[in-house]
Amino acid sequence: MDALRRHTLLIIVLGGLVISLAMGLRHGFGLFLEPMSSELGWGREVFAFALALQNLVWGLTQPFSGALADRFGAARVVVAGGVLYALGLAMMGLSDSALGMSVSAGLLIGLGLSGTTFSVILGAVGRAVSPEKRSLAMGIVSAAGSFGQFAMLPGTLGLLEWLGWSAALLAMGALAALMVLLGGMLRDRPSPRQASDLSLRAALDEAAAHRGFWLLCLGFFVCGFQVVFIGVHLPGYLVDNGIALQVGSTVLALVGLFNIVGTYSAGWLGGHYSKPRLLTWLYLIRGVVITAFIAVPLSTTSAYLFGIAMGLLWLSTVPLTNGIVASVFGVRHLSMLGGIVFLFHQLGSFMGVWLGGYFYDLHGDYALVWKLAVLLSVMAAVLHAFIRETPVERAPAAGAGRLIRR
C-alpha cells in the first residue's frame, strides 16, 4: 500500500510539473503577438493563424496521443511531446516568414502540446487514483498547470524585454527540454487488461452513441474559444486602448494565479456535487464576467479584476469535464476519449484565436468576438444542463458495449 501511495504521489507530482511547464510556456505566447508582428511587418492575422493552427493540430492529434498513452503509458508520449515542443520554440525564435511561423508555432508546438498536456497527463492520474479521489487529483494537477501560467509569465516578459523576442523564444525552448527529463521519470502504467474491457473500436462506438458525450464535446468547444481568444489577444486589446503591455502580462499572470484556486476548487466540488451542474454555472458566470468587462469603462483596475475573475473560471472546466468522461465510461480508454473531447476544445481555440485576428484586421477592433464569447457562454450552459454522469451499463460479454441511457 505504501508503494502504491508513493507511485500515485509521483504520478501527480511529475504530471503536475509537466503540465506546469507546457501550459506556462504556452500562456505567454500572446506577449509575442505585437512585437513579432510589428518587427516582421505582419498583420496580426499571420501570428493569430499560426497559433490557431497550433490549437487545431493539438486537438486533432490529441485522441491519437491519448490512445498511445492508454496503450503504452504516458511516459513515452510525454518524452516525444517534449522534444517536439522544444524544437518548435527554437524554430519559432528563428522564424521570419508566415510559413516558418506556421510550421514552428503551429505544427511542431501543436504536436508537442498534444503529448504533454491534459488528456495524456490526466489519463495517467485517473488510472493511478481511486474513483472517489479522482476528481480532486485531477483538480490538483490542473492547478499545477495554472501555477505554471502564473509563475512563468513574468519570466517570459522579462526574457522578452531583456533579450528580444527571438532569443527569448530560444531560451524558452531550453526550458521546454526539461519536459523530456520529467517524462522519462513518469512511471505511468497502462490499466491492466480485464476480460470485460471494451476494445478501442467498441469504446469509440459506445461514446458515439452517448448523447451526453457529444454535448460535453460541444460545451468544451466554447471553453476553447473563450480562453485562447483571451489568452492571445487580451494584451493587444489592452495596448490598443492605451494600457501598457506590462498590464496585459500582469492580467494573464493573475489568470494563472487565481486559476490555481479555481481548478483545485472545481476538482474538490466535482467530488461532492454534480459535475454537469457545476459546468452549467461556470459557463453562465463566465458570460456575466465577459459582459461586465466589455460594458464598463476599460482601465487598469477593470483589467486586473477581469483577470482575477476569469482566473477562477479559466481551467476549472478541465477536471470537471475529464471527470465526467471517467465517471461515465471508465478509465481504460480515458486518455483517448478525453482527447476526443479536447479536440472540440481545440476547434473552439482555433476559431477564437483566428477570428480574433481576422476581425481585428477587418474592423480594427475585437468587439464582435467579445460578443460571440458571451453568446457561446449561454449556449454551453444550456448544453451542460442536459448531461448526466451516470456510468454506462455494459453487457457481460467482452467488447459488447451495450449502452443503457439514464
C-alpha positions as CSV (number, residue, x, y, z in Angstrom):
1,M,0.0,0.0,0.0
2,D,2.8,2.4,0.8
3,A,4.4,1.6,-2.5
4,L,1.1,2.3,-4.2
5,R,0.7,5.6,-2.5
6,R,4.3,6.6,-3.4
7,H,3.6,5.7,-7.1
8,T,0.4,7.7,-7.1
9,L,2.1,10.7,-5.5
10,L,4.9,10.5,-8.0
11,I,2.4,10.5,-10.9
12,I,0.7,13.5,-9.5
13,V,3.9,15.5,-8.9
14,L,5.6,14.7,-12.2
15,G,2.4,15.1,-14.1
16,G,1.9,18.5,-12.5
17,L,5.4,19.6,-13.3
18,V,5.0,18.6,-17.0
19,I,1.7,20.4,-17.3
20,S,3.1,23.4,-15.4
21,L,5.9,23.8,-18.0
22,A,3.8,23.1,-21.0
23,M,1.0,25.4,-20.1
24,G,3.2,28.1,-18.5
25,L,5.3,28.4,-21.7
26,R,2.2,28.5,-23.9
27,H,0.4,31.1,-21.7
28,G,3.0,33.7,-22.7
29,F,2.6,33.4,-26.4
30,G,0.2,36.4,-26.5
31,L,3.1,38.7,-25.4
32,F,4.9,38.0,-28.7
33,L,2.0,39.0,-30.9
34,E,2.6,42.7,-31.1
35,P,6.5,42.7,-31.2
36,M,6.8,40.0,-33.8
37,S,4.0,41.3,-36.0
38,S,5.5,44.9,-35.8
39,E,9.1,43.9,-36.4
40,L,8.4,41.5,-39.2
41,G,5.7,43.6,-40.9
42,W,2.9,41.2,-40.5
43,G,-0.7,41.9,-39.8
44,R,-2.0,40.3,-36.6
45,E,-3.7,37.6,-38.6
46,V,-0.4,35.9,-39.5
47,F,0.6,35.4,-35.9
48,A,-3.0,34.6,-35.0
49,F,-3.3,32.0,-37.7
50,A,-0.1,30.2,-36.6
51,L,-1.5,29.9,-33.0
52,A,-4.9,28.9,-34.4
53,L,-3.1,26.1,-36.3
54,Q,-1.2,25.2,-33.2
55,N,-4.5,24.7,-31.4
56,L,-6.0,22.8,-34.3
57,V,-3.0,20.4,-34.6
58,W,-3.0,20.0,-30.8
59,G,-6.7,19.0,-30.9
60,L,-6.6,16.8,-34.0
61,T,-3.6,14.7,-32.7
62,Q,-4.8,14.6,-29.1
63,P,-7.0,11.4,-29.5
64,F,-4.1,9.6,-31.0
65,S,-1.7,10.7,-28.3
66,G,-4.3,9.7,-25.8
67,A,-4.7,6.3,-27.4
68,L,-0.9,5.7,-27.4
69,A,-0.8,6.7,-23.7
70,D,-3.6,4.3,-22.9
71,R,-1.8,1.5,-24.7
72,F,1.8,2.1,-23.7
73,G,1.7,4.5,-20.8
74,A,2.2,8.3,-20.7
75,A,6.0,8.4,-20.3
76,R,6.9,7.8,-23.9
77,V,4.3,10.1,-25.2
78,V,5.5,12.9,-22.9
79,V,9.1,12.5,-23.9
80,A,8.2,12.7,-27.6
81,G,6.0,15.7,-27.0
82,G,8.7,17.5,-25.0
83,V,11.2,17.0,-27.9
84,L,8.8,18.5,-30.4
85,Y,7.8,21.3,-28.1
86,A,11.4,22.4,-27.6
87,L,12.2,22.2,-31.3
88,G,9.1,24.2,-32.2
89,L,10.1,27.0,-29.8
90,A,13.6,27.1,-31.1
91,M,12.4,27.3,-34.7
92,M,9.8,29.9,-33.8
93,G,12.6,32.1,-32.5
94,L,14.3,31.9,-35.8
95,S,11.2,32.4,-38.0
96,D,11.0,35.3,-40.3
97,S,8.1,34.2,-42.5
98,A,4.5,33.2,-42.3
99,L,5.4,29.7,-43.3
100,G,8.1,29.4,-40.7
101,M,5.6,30.6,-38.0
102,S,3.0,28.1,-39.1
103,V,5.5,25.2,-39.1
104,S,7.1,26.1,-35.7
105,A,4.4,27.7,-33.6
106,G,1.7,25.9,-35.4
107,L,2.7,22.3,-36.3
108,L,5.6,21.4,-34.0
109,I,4.4,23.1,-30.8
110,G,0.9,21.8,-31.5
111,L,2.2,18.3,-31.6
112,G,4.3,18.9,-28.5
113,L,1.3,20.2,-26.6
114,S,-0.6,17.1,-27.6
115,G,1.9,14.9,-25.8
116,T,2.5,17.0,-22.7
117,T,-0.9,18.3,-21.5
118,F,-4.2,17.4,-20.1
119,S,-5.6,14.3,-21.8
120,V,-2.3,12.4,-21.6
121,I,-1.4,13.5,-18.0
122,L,-4.9,13.4,-16.6
123,G,-5.4,9.9,-18.1
124,A,-2.3,8.8,-16.1
125,V,-3.7,10.4,-13.0
126,G,-7.1,8.8,-13.5
127,R,-5.5,5.4,-13.7
128,A,-3.4,5.9,-10.6
129,V,-6.1,7.3,-8.3
130,S,-9.1,5.7,-6.7
131,P,-12.5,6.8,-8.1
132,E,-13.6,8.7,-5.0
133,K,-10.4,10.8,-5.1
134,R,-10.1,11.1,-8.9
135,S,-11.8,14.5,-9.4
136,L,-9.7,16.1,-6.6
137,A,-6.5,14.6,-8.0
138,M,-7.3,16.0,-11.5
139,G,-8.0,19.3,-9.9
140,I,-4.6,19.3,-8.2
141,V,-2.8,18.5,-11.4
142,S,-4.8,21.1,-13.4
143,A,-4.0,23.6,-10.7
144,A,-0.3,22.9,-11.3
145,G,-0.8,24.0,-14.9
146,S,-2.3,27.2,-13.5
147,F,0.6,27.7,-11.3
148,G,2.9,27.4,-14.3
149,Q,0.9,30.1,-16.1
150,F,1.3,32.4,-13.1
151,A,4.9,31.7,-12.3
152,M,6.4,31.6,-15.8
153,L,4.6,34.6,-17.3
154,P,6.6,37.3,-15.5
155,G,9.7,35.4,-16.6
156,T,8.6,35.3,-20.2
157,L,8.0,39.0,-20.1
158,G,11.5,39.5,-18.5
159,L,13.1,37.4,-21.2
160,L,11.2,39.3,-23.9
161,E,12.3,42.7,-22.6
162,W,15.9,41.6,-21.9
163,L,16.7,39.5,-24.9
164,G,14.2,40.5,-27.5
165,W,11.6,38.1,-28.9
166,S,13.9,35.8,-30.9
167,A,16.4,35.0,-28.1
168,A,13.6,34.8,-25.6
169,L,11.9,32.0,-27.6
170,L,15.3,30.1,-27.8
171,A,15.6,30.3,-24.0
172,M,12.0,29.1,-23.7
173,G,12.9,26.1,-25.9
174,A,15.7,25.2,-23.5
175,L,13.1,25.2,-20.6
176,A,10.7,23.0,-22.7
177,A,13.5,20.4,-22.9
178,L,13.1,19.8,-19.2
179,M,9.8,18.0,-20.0
180,V,11.8,15.3,-21.8
181,L,13.6,14.5,-18.5
182,L,10.4,14.7,-16.4
183,G,8.6,12.4,-18.9
184,G,11.4,9.8,-18.6
185,M,10.7,9.7,-14.9
186,L,7.0,9.3,-15.2
187,R,6.3,5.7,-14.4
188,D,2.7,5.5,-15.6
189,R,1.4,2.0,-16.2
190,P,-1.5,1.3,-18.6
191,S,-4.6,-0.2,-16.8
192,P,-4.3,-4.0,-16.7
193,R,-6.5,-5.6,-19.3
194,Q,-9.7,-7.2,-18.0
195,A,-11.8,-9.8,-19.8
196,S,-14.7,-7.3,-19.7
197,D,-12.7,-4.4,-21.2
198,L,-14.0,-2.9,-24.3
199,S,-11.9,-2.9,-27.4
200,L,-10.8,0.5,-28.8
201,R,-13.5,0.3,-31.6
202,A,-16.2,-0.7,-29.1
203,A,-15.2,2.2,-26.8
204,L,-15.5,4.6,-29.7
205,D,-18.9,3.2,-30.7
206,E,-20.1,3.4,-27.2
207,A,-19.1,7.1,-26.8
208,A,-20.5,7.9,-30.3
209,A,-23.9,6.5,-29.2
210,H,-24.0,8.5,-26.0
211,R,-25.8,11.9,-26.3
212,G,-24.1,13.4,-23.3
213,F,-20.6,12.7,-24.8
214,W,-21.4,15.0,-27.7
215,L,-23.0,17.6,-25.5
216,L,-19.8,17.6,-23.5
217,C,-17.7,18.0,-26.7
218,L,-19.8,21.0,-27.8
219,G,-19.5,22.6,-24.4
220,F,-15.7,22.2,-24.4
221,F,-15.7,23.9,-27.8
222,V,-16.9,27.1,-26.1
223,C,-14.2,26.8,-23.4
224,G,-11.5,26.7,-26.0
225,F,-12.9,29.6,-28.0
226,Q,-13.0,31.8,-24.9
227,V,-9.8,31.1,-23.1
228,V,-7.5,31.1,-26.2
229,F,-9.0,34.2,-27.7
230,I,-8.5,36.0,-24.3
231,G,-5.0,34.5,-23.7
232,V,-3.7,35.5,-27.1
233,H,-5.5,38.8,-27.9
234,L,-6.0,40.4,-24.5
235,P,-2.6,42.0,-24.3
236,G,-3.0,43.5,-27.7
237,Y,-6.6,44.6,-26.9
238,L,-5.3,46.5,-23.8
239,V,-2.4,48.1,-25.7
240,D,-4.9,49.3,-28.4
241,N,-6.8,51.0,-25.6
242,G,-3.8,52.8,-24.2
243,I,-2.9,50.4,-21.4
244,A,0.8,49.2,-21.2
245,L,1.9,45.8,-22.3
246,Q,3.1,45.1,-18.7
247,V,-0.5,45.4,-17.5
248,G,-1.5,42.7,-20.0
249,S,1.2,40.5,-18.7
250,T,0.0,41.1,-15.1
251,V,-3.6,40.3,-16.1
252,L,-2.5,36.9,-17.6
253,A,-0.4,36.2,-14.5
254,L,-3.5,36.9,-12.4
255,V,-5.4,34.5,-14.5
256,G,-2.8,31.9,-13.8
257,L,-2.7,32.7,-10.1
258,F,-6.4,32.6,-9.4
259,N,-6.8,29.6,-11.8
260,I,-4.9,27.6,-9.1
261,V,-7.8,28.3,-6.7
262,G,-10.4,27.8,-9.4
263,T,-9.2,24.4,-10.7
264,Y,-8.5,23.0,-7.2
265,S,-11.9,24.1,-6.0
266,A,-13.6,22.7,-9.1
267,G,-11.9,19.3,-8.6
268,W,-13.0,19.3,-4.9
269,L,-16.5,20.4,-5.7
270,G,-16.7,17.7,-8.5
271,G,-16.2,15.1,-5.9
272,H,-19.3,16.3,-3.9
273,Y,-21.7,17.8,-6.4
274,S,-23.0,17.1,-9.9
275,K,-20.2,18.0,-12.4
276,P,-22.6,18.9,-15.2
277,R,-24.5,21.3,-13.0
278,L,-21.2,22.9,-11.9
279,L,-20.2,23.4,-15.5
280,T,-23.6,25.0,-16.3
281,W,-23.0,27.6,-13.6
282,L,-19.4,28.1,-14.5
283,Y,-20.2,29.0,-18.1
284,L,-23.1,31.3,-17.1
285,I,-20.7,33.2,-14.7
286,R,-18.1,33.4,-17.5
287,G,-20.7,35.1,-19.7
288,V,-21.5,37.6,-16.9
289,V,-17.8,38.4,-16.3
290,I,-17.1,39.0,-20.0
291,T,-20.2,41.1,-20.4
292,A,-19.2,43.3,-17.4
293,F,-15.6,43.6,-18.7
294,I,-16.7,45.0,-22.1
295,A,-19.6,47.1,-20.7
296,V,-17.7,49.1,-18.1
297,P,-15.0,51.7,-19.0
298,L,-11.7,50.0,-19.5
299,S,-9.0,50.8,-17.0
300,T,-6.0,49.1,-15.4
301,T,-8.2,48.2,-12.4
302,S,-11.0,46.7,-14.5
303,A,-8.4,44.7,-16.4
304,Y,-7.0,43.3,-13.2
305,L,-10.4,42.5,-11.8
306,F,-11.2,40.7,-15.1
307,G,-8.0,38.7,-14.8
308,I,-8.9,37.6,-11.3
309,A,-12.5,36.7,-12.2
310,M,-11.5,34.8,-15.3
311,G,-8.7,33.0,-13.5
312,L,-11.3,31.5,-11.1
313,L,-13.2,30.1,-14.1
314,W,-10.3,29.5,-16.5
315,L,-9.3,25.8,-16.4
316,S,-12.0,24.9,-13.8
317,T,-13.7,23.1,-16.7
318,V,-10.8,20.6,-17.2
319,P,-11.1,18.4,-14.0
320,L,-14.9,18.5,-14.3
321,T,-15.0,17.6,-18.0
322,N,-12.4,14.8,-17.7
323,G,-14.1,13.7,-14.5
324,I,-17.4,13.2,-16.3
325,V,-15.7,11.2,-19.1
326,A,-14.1,8.9,-16.4
327,S,-17.4,8.6,-14.4
328,V,-19.4,7.6,-17.5
329,F,-17.0,5.5,-19.5
330,G,-14.3,4.4,-17.0
331,V,-10.6,4.8,-17.2
332,R,-9.5,2.1,-19.6
333,H,-9.7,4.5,-22.6
334,L,-9.8,7.7,-20.7
335,S,-6.9,9.5,-22.4
336,M,-8.3,8.7,-25.9
337,L,-11.9,9.6,-25.1
338,G,-10.7,12.7,-23.2
339,G,-8.6,13.5,-26.2
340,I,-11.7,13.5,-28.5
341,V,-13.5,15.9,-26.1
342,F,-10.3,18.0,-26.1
343,L,-10.3,18.0,-29.9
344,F,-13.5,20.1,-29.7
345,H,-11.9,22.4,-27.2
346,Q,-9.1,23.0,-29.7
347,L,-11.5,23.5,-32.6
348,G,-13.0,26.3,-30.5
349,S,-9.5,27.5,-29.7
350,F,-8.7,27.7,-33.5
351,M,-11.9,29.7,-34.1
352,G,-11.3,32.0,-31.1
353,V,-7.7,33.0,-31.9
354,W,-8.1,33.1,-35.7
355,L,-11.4,35.1,-35.7
356,G,-9.8,37.5,-33.2
357,G,-7.0,38.3,-35.7
358,Y,-9.3,38.2,-38.7
359,F,-12.0,40.5,-37.4
360,Y,-9.3,42.8,-35.9
361,D,-7.7,43.2,-39.3
362,L,-11.1,43.6,-40.9
363,H,-12.7,46.1,-38.4
364,G,-9.8,47.4,-36.3
365,D,-11.2,46.0,-33.0
366,Y,-12.4,42.9,-31.2
367,A,-16.0,44.0,-30.5
368,L,-17.7,41.2,-32.5
369,V,-15.6,38.4,-31.0
370,W,-16.3,39.6,-27.4
371,K,-20.0,39.4,-28.2
372,L,-19.6,35.9,-29.7
373,A,-17.8,34.8,-26.5
374,V,-20.8,35.9,-24.4
375,L,-23.4,34.2,-26.6
376,L,-21.4,31.0,-26.6
377,S,-21.3,31.0,-22.7
378,V,-25.1,30.9,-22.7
379,M,-25.1,28.1,-25.3
380,A,-22.6,26.0,-23.2
381,A,-24.6,26.5,-20.0
382,V,-27.7,25.1,-21.7
383,L,-25.9,22.1,-23.2
384,H,-24.5,21.0,-19.9
385,A,-27.9,21.1,-18.3
386,F,-28.8,18.0,-20.4
387,I,-25.7,16.0,-19.5
388,R,-25.9,13.1,-16.9
389,E,-22.8,11.5,-15.4
390,T,-24.4,8.1,-14.8
391,P,-22.0,5.3,-15.7
392,V,-22.9,3.3,-18.8
393,E,-24.0,-0.3,-18.2
394,R,-22.4,-2.9,-20.4
395,A,-23.3,-6.4,-21.4
396,P,-21.1,-9.0,-19.6
397,A,-19.5,-10.2,-22.9
398,A,-16.2,-8.7,-23.6
399,G,-16.4,-5.8,-26.0
400,A,-20.1,-5.9,-26.2
401,G,-20.5,-2.3,-25.0
402,R,-24.3,-2.2,-24.8
403,L,-25.3,1.3,-23.7
404,I,-28.0,2.0,-21.2
405,R,-29.1,5.6,-21.0
406,R,-30.5,7.0,-17.9
